[in-house]
Amino acid sequence: MTLWRRLLRRDALERDLDAELRDHIEREVAAGVRAGASEADVRRRMRLTSGGLDQVKEACRDVHRPPALTDVAGDARFAWRILARNGWATAGAIVTLALAMGVANTTFIGTYADLWRDFPFERPDRIAIMRTADARGREAGLSFADYQDWRRDARVFDGPSAAFAIGAISLGRDGATPEQFEGLYVSADTFSVLRVKPMLGRDFSAADDRPGAEAVVIISSNIWKSRYAASRDVLGRKVSVNAAVPATIIGVMPDGIRFIDFTDVWLPLAQMPGLAAQRRDTRPLMMIGRLTDGATLDRVRADLSPIAANLAVAHPETNKDIRPLVNTLVEAYNGGMTLTNSAIFMPLLAATFVLLIAAANLANLLLARAAYRSREIAIRLAIGATQWRIVRGLLIESLLLAAIAWLLAVGGSWLVLTNAASHTAPHLPYWRIKMDARLLGTLAAIALVTTGLFGLAPAIYASRRATADGLKEGGRLSTPPKVRRWTYALLVGQFAVTLALLNGAGLTARRFYDFYTLDRNVQTSDAVTTLVRLPAQTYGTRDQRIAFHDQLKARLQLVPGVAATTVASAAPFSPAGRRQLTSIDGRSTTDPPPDVMTVLVEPAYFQTVARGLVLGESFSELHGTPGHEAAIVNQRFASVYLGPGNPIGRRLEIRQPTAQRTYLREADTPAPPVSVAIIGVAPDIRQVYDAVPVVYLPLRAEAPPAVALIVRGSNGLGSVVPAVREAVNAIDPDLALGAVRTLDELRDRSRAGTAGLATHFATIGGLALVFSGVGLYSAMAYAVRRRTQEIAVRMALGARAAQVRWLFLETGAWIIVGGVALGVPAAIVVGRMLQNTFVGTEARDVVTLIVTVALLATVALLASIVPAHRATRLEPTAALRIE
Amino acid sequence: MPDKSDLPQGTLDLLILQVVAAGPIHGYAIAQRLQLISRDVVQVPQGSLYPALHRLENRGLLTADWKASDTGRDSKFYRLTRKGRKQLKEEAASWLRLTEAIALILKAAGGSL
């Protein structure tokens, strides 16, 4: 009989046992009555000889209980009683552990979701995604011509390979207002490489992907529902793509299929404007292929490298030093991050350290309690308990604590993460919280092993104390010096780790504060931005585009509630193009020349998004026309490239980079090299991660087809968004706006990562500080209690309060000195790792370090001064009587 | 009155097996038979009998069924299993060997009793 069935059968056994024993009693009574005794007499005699029915039953039940289980169950019950009796201490220990485990669990579960996205594709780890890198390691996509050569010559894939490029695609003239969507131009085999099929209609065929073929569209189930009311006759519907190309809807993808990120519209690659004519150094594509069984990424690299090398020989002017960059789809989504990446393991490590600090607190608590309980343990040993039994009992106590804390922690993490996911998931493709058995098992193992290990030492120590010793000392509190040394070593370790974590928190917080102050340069409130993409078919020339924007501006300025409006090649907090800075004041810069971020703006840009310029004046309407070349640089550019002195009037020469490295957007229109004079200095307006050197050029000179429209409302934004749509469609009814976002939203999203890391570190550092403080406090309080008698004697003999206080402060002081001595190097190591993780933090930020040490020392001082002070207020007579 | 504690360790199991070997029998009857055959020397209280029966059942030496009995109630009747029969044979043999040996020693030692 298995253990489990035995447990399940307990009720049946119980009924059986009862019936059997009653049968016996009835028979004996009947026999007694037959022999002439009264029934009552027989029953009384039976009770005397056999004991009560319950004793007999218990004796029988013992037979059925597996012995080991009864012991463990008994130990667990005993542990529970002990824990329940020390209600507050237990609750404190559980809360401490639960908080630490909660932080650890949340971090691990979040990282797990980051690293292993939940792809709706079959075996995503077998899908290779290919791009290119140049000699300087700069990553780019693949040109259309290169793709065709790679596809023809590659032998390593299971079935065909495919390629795709990202582009915004708008749909219109289908009865609904024109809308812009995230789009993807895909070669015919893309969906068969991914092994997904439309749920309605058909996939693209090879015939669809030929130049000159009629345009066909596959849409996501998202817009099938929102735009076409989930109607089945959407197949065959005519739509106008990008306000220019008539097309037919041929398929609807299933829910959740939005390859590559949040794509809603797919078109054949052949429909991508100008693709076939692109040079080999325009690299908008990414290529995918399925690995054959057993093939590794290295096989793919080995297969593609000779092809790339041949192309480099055949086309040296575009393909020299261009090598294939091969990843799995999984890697492509998590940025190639693995657990060895410091951005990934830093938070995990920090969370684990907090768990260690909490576990060390628990160990100290258990050590103190073991000394407390020496009498109980001595008695148990004296009446025959084995040492193993005592250790097991104490271990069960700490594991019970850990298990309760773990359950609380998992529940808490779940709440925190589902809440966080509602913010994150819309921006991170395929990001989903997964709590599978493997992850939960790992977390439980980490939690239980940590607590178990820290619980084991006190348990073994407690069980080893000599029996006679424990009994003799009775209930007196005493801790041998060896244990005290362990306690203090743990405290020093705690403070060292806390220092490193707090310093990390300080560095990230400072970094976030830098962002925060920097971003105040931009007036984000009451401003919205959206992408306006003018199709090449109808707005082929610069003058047509300028005319459109002038007309739009004129209309918008008449709208009540619109305070200001401007267009730029990129809105603040979004990626902008880069150009080469070839010379400054006629002197050449480095070779190859540095890429500087370039934003094309209208004269009103700085008044609209910021508070004007720092120095000089903005562009006029004349700038950007031939003979009036001018530039505005930001403060960072001035300090990096121009040094001290007035930047106004200095000359720069700026050139479009020879190689188009973009793959995330369609190629920008090529721009001729220009020599410009600096006429103004702008405040630092952040585009992406940090304040980087930026050159602003007049938009009028180029008027790119895709620009960010920025509109500021005079009071609130309520009426502005519909008014903008109305104004755009009044000029061109086919034109679709992109998603409308507020500048606040863009700003928050652009620093969400930093904010997240700063919050994480602040939480962890704060918890570590609290735990260490509480740990030191309780150790000190315990020491005071333990030495009550000694203090009383000292005071009775005339010791002064300061001397008594020093008894305890000295220990606290040594702990903090030890903690700082070990913690400062640790903090520098953490700082260096943070520096690798994100740009802009200083590994040796002395101010932060000093503040951290001061904070830690203050907490340690408070934690030891309170119990020490209490010691001085002992009444000697009362203290002596405690014993 | 001698009770279980006067029976050498393990003998109760042997006695029970021997009684059950005669055919299906319930707990009360086992106690009665032991008392009868031993001429009242062996009186097994419930607190010893039933744990022993359940232990033997758990070890697979006995098996039991609930059957209608003379009282009109169902009673639990124990039977020997094959394993139980084998165990009985071995233990009975070893017990007899041991008692014979003890008797020899007691006789040889003579007088001093």
Short mmCIF file of C-alpha atoms in Angstrom, two decimals, chain A residues 456-792:
data_model
loop_
_atom_site.label_atom_id
_atom_site.label_comp_id
_atom_site.label_asym_id
_atom_site.label_seq_id
_atom_site.Cartn_x
_atom_site.Cartn_y
_atom_site.Cartn_z
CA LEU A 456 20.89 24.68 9.93
CA ALA A 457 23.83 26.25 11.72
CA PRO A 458 21.80 27.48 14.71
CA ALA A 459 19.99 24.14 14.83
CA ILE A 460 23.20 22.14 14.95
CA TYR A 461 24.70 24.51 17.46
CA ALA A 462 21.65 24.24 19.71
CA SER A 463 21.58 20.46 19.61
CA ARG A 464 25.29 20.17 20.44
CA ARG A 465 25.22 22.00 23.69
CA ALA A 466 25.97 19.57 26.44
CA THR A 467 22.92 18.26 28.21
CA ALA A 468 24.13 18.90 31.73
CA ASP A 469 25.26 22.37 30.79
CA GLY A 470 21.87 23.38 29.50
CA LEU A 471 20.06 22.00 32.50
CA LYS A 472 22.47 23.59 34.93
CA GLU A 473 22.20 27.00 33.43
CA GLY A 474 18.49 26.68 33.39
CA GLY A 475 16.67 29.53 31.77
CA ARG A 476 19.49 31.98 32.08
CA LEU A 477 20.35 33.73 28.86
CA SER A 478 23.83 32.96 27.81
CA THR A 479 25.60 32.77 24.54
CA PRO A 480 29.11 31.42 24.23
CA PRO A 481 31.61 33.77 22.57
CA LYS A 482 31.82 31.53 19.53
CA VAL A 483 28.16 32.14 18.70
CA ARG A 484 28.50 35.84 19.33
CA ARG A 485 31.33 35.93 16.83
CA TRP A 486 29.05 34.30 14.25
CA THR A 487 26.32 36.80 14.95
CA TYR A 488 28.69 39.72 14.56
CA ALA A 489 30.26 38.26 11.41
CA LEU A 490 26.82 37.94 9.87
CA LEU A 491 26.05 41.54 10.82
CA VAL A 492 29.29 42.82 9.28
CA GLY A 493 28.45 40.90 6.10
CA GLN A 494 24.95 42.35 6.09
CA PHE A 495 26.19 45.89 6.41
CA ALA A 496 28.79 45.39 3.69
CA VAL A 497 26.19 44.06 1.25
CA THR A 498 23.73 46.77 2.26
CA LEU A 499 26.35 49.41 1.57
CA ALA A 500 26.94 48.05 -1.94
CA LEU A 501 23.21 47.85 -2.67
CA LEU A 502 22.46 51.29 -1.23
CA ASN A 503 25.27 52.78 -3.25
CA GLY A 504 23.80 51.16 -6.35
CA ALA A 505 20.43 52.61 -5.42
CA GLY A 506 22.06 56.00 -5.00
CA LEU A 507 23.77 55.81 -8.38
CA THR A 508 20.62 54.81 -10.24
CA ALA A 509 18.52 57.36 -8.37
CA ARG A 510 21.04 60.03 -9.25
CA ARG A 511 20.94 58.94 -12.85
CA PHE A 512 17.16 59.20 -12.82
CA TYR A 513 17.38 62.60 -11.19
CA ASP A 514 19.71 63.70 -14.01
CA PHE A 515 17.07 62.65 -16.51
CA TYR A 516 14.45 64.39 -14.50
CA THR A 517 16.27 67.74 -14.40
CA LEU A 518 17.33 67.42 -18.03
CA ASP A 519 13.79 66.69 -19.17
CA ARG A 520 12.54 69.86 -17.53
CA ASN A 521 14.09 71.64 -20.53
CA VAL A 522 11.15 70.32 -22.54
CA GLN A 523 7.66 71.66 -21.96
CA THR A 524 5.89 68.35 -22.05
CA SER A 525 2.52 69.31 -20.66
CA ASP A 526 -0.39 69.91 -23.04
CA ALA A 527 1.55 68.79 -26.10
CA VAL A 528 0.79 65.95 -28.48
CA THR A 529 2.80 64.54 -31.31
CA THR A 530 2.02 62.28 -34.22
CA LEU A 531 3.78 61.03 -37.32
CA VAL A 532 2.68 62.57 -40.62
CA ARG A 533 3.84 60.52 -43.57
CA LEU A 534 3.32 62.08 -46.97
CA PRO A 535 3.18 59.36 -49.66
CA ALA A 536 5.79 59.76 -52.40
CA GLN A 537 3.16 59.23 -55.07
CA THR A 538 1.26 62.42 -54.24
CA TYR A 539 3.96 64.46 -52.49
CA GLY A 540 6.97 63.64 -54.63
CA THR A 541 8.77 66.97 -54.35
CA ARG A 542 10.04 69.05 -51.51
CA ASP A 543 7.86 71.98 -52.56
CA GLN A 544 4.70 69.84 -52.46
CA ARG A 545 5.55 68.73 -48.95
CA ILE A 546 6.36 72.25 -47.80
CA ALA A 547 3.09 73.44 -49.29
CA PHE A 548 1.20 70.76 -47.37
CA HIS A 549 2.81 71.69 -44.06
CA ASP A 550 2.26 75.41 -44.61
CA GLN A 551 -1.39 74.75 -45.35
CA LEU A 552 -1.75 72.49 -42.29
CA LYS A 553 -0.12 75.10 -40.08
CA ALA A 554 -2.44 77.80 -41.35
CA ARG A 555 -5.47 75.63 -40.59
CA LEU A 556 -4.26 74.52 -37.16
CA GLN A 557 -3.53 78.08 -36.07
CA LEU A 558 -7.20 78.88 -36.60
CA VAL A 559 -8.36 76.02 -34.37
CA PRO A 560 -9.42 77.33 -30.96
CA GLY A 561 -7.41 75.70 -28.19
CA VAL A 562 -4.26 75.24 -30.28
CA ALA A 563 -1.50 77.42 -28.85
CA ALA A 564 1.36 76.44 -31.11
CA THR A 565 2.22 73.94 -33.78
CA THR A 566 5.43 72.84 -35.44
CA VAL A 567 6.93 69.93 -37.35
CA ALA A 568 10.34 68.29 -36.97
CA SER A 569 12.05 65.23 -38.36
CA ALA A 570 11.81 63.67 -34.89
CA ALA A 571 9.85 64.60 -31.77
CA PRO A 572 11.70 64.90 -28.46
CA PHE A 573 12.26 61.55 -26.69
CA SER A 574 12.22 59.65 -29.97
CA PRO A 575 15.10 58.40 -32.13
CA ALA A 576 16.46 60.85 -34.69
CA GLY A 577 18.71 60.45 -37.71
CA ARG A 578 22.47 60.83 -37.64
CA ARG A 579 24.87 62.57 -39.98
CA GLN A 580 28.61 62.76 -40.25
CA LEU A 581 30.35 65.80 -38.88
CA THR A 582 33.25 66.13 -41.32
CA SER A 583 34.80 69.42 -40.30
CA ILE A 584 34.63 72.22 -37.75
CA ASP A 585 35.77 75.68 -38.85
CA GLY A 586 37.41 74.10 -41.86
CA ARG A 587 39.46 71.63 -39.79
CA SER A 588 38.64 68.00 -40.46
CA THR A 589 37.35 65.95 -37.58
CA THR A 590 38.40 62.35 -36.98
CA ASP A 591 38.53 59.69 -39.68
CA PRO A 592 35.99 58.16 -39.98
CA PRO A 593 34.07 61.30 -39.00
CA PRO A 594 31.82 61.08 -35.93
CA ASP A 595 28.08 60.58 -36.38
CA VAL A 596 26.07 63.30 -34.71
CA MET A 597 22.38 63.25 -34.11
CA THR A 598 20.56 65.54 -36.51
CA VAL A 599 17.07 66.90 -36.16
CA LEU A 600 15.41 68.97 -38.88
CA VAL A 601 13.21 71.66 -37.34
CA GLU A 602 11.04 74.62 -38.22
CA PRO A 603 11.75 78.10 -36.82
CA ALA A 604 9.06 77.74 -34.13
CA TYR A 605 10.35 74.37 -32.84
CA PHE A 606 12.29 75.66 -29.83
CA GLN A 607 9.48 77.97 -28.72
CA THR A 608 6.98 75.11 -29.04
CA VAL A 609 8.76 72.24 -27.30
CA ALA A 610 11.15 74.16 -25.04
CA ARG A 611 11.46 77.71 -23.75
CA GLY A 612 13.38 79.06 -26.68
CA LEU A 613 17.13 79.08 -27.23
CA VAL A 614 19.90 79.52 -24.72
CA LEU A 615 21.94 81.70 -27.01
CA GLY A 616 21.51 83.32 -30.41
CA GLU A 617 18.34 83.14 -32.42
CA SER A 618 16.23 80.50 -34.13
CA PHE A 619 15.94 79.92 -37.85
CA SER A 620 13.96 82.34 -39.97
CA GLU A 621 11.73 81.30 -42.85
CA LEU A 622 14.65 82.16 -45.11
CA HIS A 623 17.02 79.59 -43.62
CA GLY A 624 17.26 76.41 -45.56
CA THR A 625 16.93 78.11 -48.90
CA PRO A 626 20.11 78.22 -51.00
CA GLY A 627 22.61 80.73 -49.67
CA HIS A 628 21.10 80.69 -46.19
CA GLU A 629 22.60 77.56 -44.70
CA ALA A 630 22.54 77.63 -40.91
CA ALA A 631 22.56 75.30 -37.93
CA ILE A 632 21.66 75.39 -34.28
CA VAL A 633 23.55 73.13 -31.89
CA ASN A 634 22.63 72.03 -28.40
CA GLN A 635 24.67 72.78 -25.30
CA ARG A 636 26.12 69.31 -25.21
CA PHE A 637 27.39 69.70 -28.78
CA ALA A 638 28.99 73.03 -27.88
CA SER A 639 30.80 71.57 -24.88
CA VAL A 640 31.91 68.36 -26.63
CA TYR A 641 32.97 69.73 -30.03
CA LEU A 642 33.45 73.49 -29.68
CA GLY A 643 35.00 73.91 -26.26
CA PRO A 644 34.77 77.21 -24.38
CA GLY A 645 34.05 80.41 -26.28
CA ASN A 646 31.10 81.66 -28.23
CA PRO A 647 29.76 78.98 -30.61
CA ILE A 648 27.82 81.54 -32.67
CA GLY A 649 29.33 82.01 -36.11
CA ARG A 650 31.44 78.83 -36.08
CA ARG A 651 31.13 76.72 -39.22
CA LEU A 652 30.38 73.03 -39.49
CA GLU A 653 30.37 70.71 -42.46
CA ILE A 654 27.79 67.97 -42.24
CA ARG A 655 27.27 65.04 -44.57
CA GLN A 656 24.73 62.30 -44.85
CA PRO A 657 26.53 59.02 -43.97
CA THR A 658 27.59 57.06 -47.05
CA ALA A 659 26.13 53.82 -45.74
CA GLN A 660 22.48 53.69 -44.79
CA ARG A 661 22.55 51.66 -41.68
CA THR A 662 18.93 51.77 -40.87
CA TYR A 663 16.76 48.70 -40.84
CA LEU A 664 14.04 49.84 -38.52
CA ARG A 665 12.66 52.43 -40.89
CA GLU A 666 12.52 53.02 -44.58
CA ALA A 667 15.58 54.79 -45.89
CA ASP A 668 15.68 58.55 -45.37
CA THR A 669 16.01 60.67 -48.44
CA PRO A 670 19.69 61.25 -49.17
CA ALA A 671 20.91 64.71 -48.32
CA PRO A 672 23.81 66.59 -49.92
CA PRO A 673 26.73 67.68 -47.73
CA VAL A 674 26.21 71.16 -46.34
CA SER A 675 28.44 73.77 -44.82
CA VAL A 676 26.53 75.63 -42.14
CA ALA A 677 27.10 78.51 -39.75
CA ILE A 678 25.95 78.15 -36.15
CA ILE A 679 23.37 80.80 -35.35
CA GLY A 680 22.08 79.62 -32.02
CA VAL A 681 22.55 77.28 -29.06
CA ALA A 682 19.59 75.19 -27.90
CA PRO A 683 19.07 73.67 -24.46
CA ASP A 684 19.68 69.92 -24.26
CA ILE A 685 16.50 68.26 -25.48
CA ARG A 686 16.77 64.54 -25.02
CA GLN A 687 16.11 62.32 -28.04
CA VAL A 688 16.93 58.88 -26.70
CA TYR A 689 18.99 57.81 -23.69
CA ASP A 690 20.93 60.83 -22.78
CA ALA A 691 21.84 64.36 -23.67
CA VAL A 692 24.02 63.73 -26.71
CA PRO A 693 25.42 66.33 -29.14
CA VAL A 694 22.65 67.34 -31.54
CA VAL A 695 22.76 69.54 -34.63
CA TYR A 696 19.50 71.17 -35.69
CA LEU A 697 19.09 72.02 -39.38
CA PRO A 698 16.25 73.91 -41.06
CA LEU A 699 13.47 71.54 -42.09
CA ARG A 700 12.70 73.63 -45.18
CA ALA A 701 15.97 72.55 -46.82
CA GLU A 702 14.77 68.97 -47.17
CA ALA A 703 11.22 68.58 -45.90
CA PRO A 704 11.42 64.79 -45.41
CA PRO A 705 8.29 62.78 -46.24
CA ALA A 706 7.79 61.56 -42.67
CA VAL A 707 7.77 64.18 -39.93
CA ALA A 708 6.57 64.52 -36.38
CA LEU A 709 3.77 67.03 -35.98
CA ILE A 710 3.85 68.64 -32.53
CA VAL A 711 0.80 70.56 -31.36
CA ARG A 712 0.49 72.41 -28.07
CA GLY A 713 -2.94 73.07 -26.61
CA SER A 714 -3.61 76.27 -24.74
CA ASN A 715 -5.74 74.63 -22.07
CA GLY A 716 -5.90 70.87 -22.13
CA LEU A 717 -5.80 68.55 -25.09
CA GLY A 718 -9.42 67.41 -25.22
CA SER A 719 -10.43 69.13 -28.45
CA VAL A 720 -6.99 69.26 -30.03
CA VAL A 721 -6.64 65.67 -31.25
CA PRO A 722 -9.90 65.52 -33.26
CA ALA A 723 -9.18 69.02 -34.60
CA VAL A 724 -5.77 67.91 -35.86
CA ARG A 725 -7.29 64.91 -37.65
CA GLU A 726 -9.95 67.12 -39.14
CA ALA A 727 -7.43 69.67 -40.37
CA VAL A 728 -5.22 66.97 -41.96
CA ASN A 729 -8.12 65.29 -43.72
CA ALA A 730 -9.56 68.60 -44.87
CA ILE A 731 -6.36 69.07 -46.88
CA ASP A 732 -6.01 65.43 -47.96
CA PRO A 733 -8.88 63.03 -47.16
CA ASP A 734 -6.66 60.00 -47.81
CA LEU A 735 -3.90 60.93 -45.40
CA ALA A 736 -3.69 58.88 -42.20
CA LEU A 737 -2.15 60.07 -38.97
CA GLY A 738 -0.01 57.78 -36.87
CA ALA A 739 -0.72 57.10 -33.23
CA VAL A 740 -1.19 60.36 -31.29
CA ARG A 741 0.90 60.49 -28.15
CA THR A 742 1.42 63.19 -25.58
CA LEU A 743 4.96 64.39 -24.96
CA ASP A 744 4.48 63.32 -21.33
CA GLU A 745 3.85 59.80 -22.53
CA LEU A 746 6.91 59.80 -24.79
CA ARG A 747 9.08 61.17 -22.00
CA ASP A 748 7.86 58.63 -19.44
CA ARG A 749 8.30 55.78 -21.84
CA SER A 750 11.80 56.86 -22.82
CA ARG A 751 12.97 56.77 -19.22
CA ALA A 752 10.83 53.84 -18.08
CA GLY A 753 13.83 51.51 -18.09
CA THR A 754 15.90 53.82 -15.92
CA ALA A 755 12.92 54.51 -13.69
CA GLY A 756 12.33 50.78 -13.36
CA LEU A 757 15.92 50.04 -12.44
CA ALA A 758 16.02 53.01 -10.05
CA THR A 759 12.81 51.84 -8.36
CA HIS A 760 14.13 48.33 -8.17
CA PHE A 761 17.42 49.40 -6.63
CA ALA A 762 15.71 51.85 -4.29
CA THR A 763 13.38 49.10 -3.07
CA ILE A 764 16.21 46.67 -2.65
CA GLY A 765 18.57 49.17 -1.03
CA GLY A 766 15.80 50.38 1.29
CA LEU A 767 14.86 46.87 2.33
CA ALA A 768 18.50 45.96 2.87
CA LEU A 769 18.94 49.04 5.06
CA VAL A 770 15.85 48.25 7.13
CA PHE A 771 16.77 44.59 7.50
CA SER A 772 20.33 45.38 8.55
CA GLY A 773 19.12 48.02 10.99
CA VAL A 774 16.58 45.64 12.51
CA GLY A 775 19.17 42.86 12.59
CA LEU A 776 21.68 45.00 14.47
CA TYR A 777 19.00 46.36 16.77
CA SER A 778 17.74 42.93 17.77
CA ALA A 779 21.26 41.61 18.25
CA MET A 780 22.03 44.58 20.50
CA ALA A 781 18.76 44.31 22.39
CA TYR A 782 19.46 40.65 22.95
CA ALA A 783 22.99 41.38 24.14
CA VAL A 784 21.62 43.91 26.62
CA ARG A 785 19.12 41.41 27.95
CA ARG A 786 21.76 38.72 28.16
CA ARG A 787 24.10 40.96 30.10
CA THR A 788 21.49 42.48 32.39
CA GLN A 789 23.03 40.87 35.44
CA GLU A 790 26.52 42.01 34.50
CA ILE A 791 25.31 45.56 33.89
CA ALA A 792 23.52 45.57 37.20
#
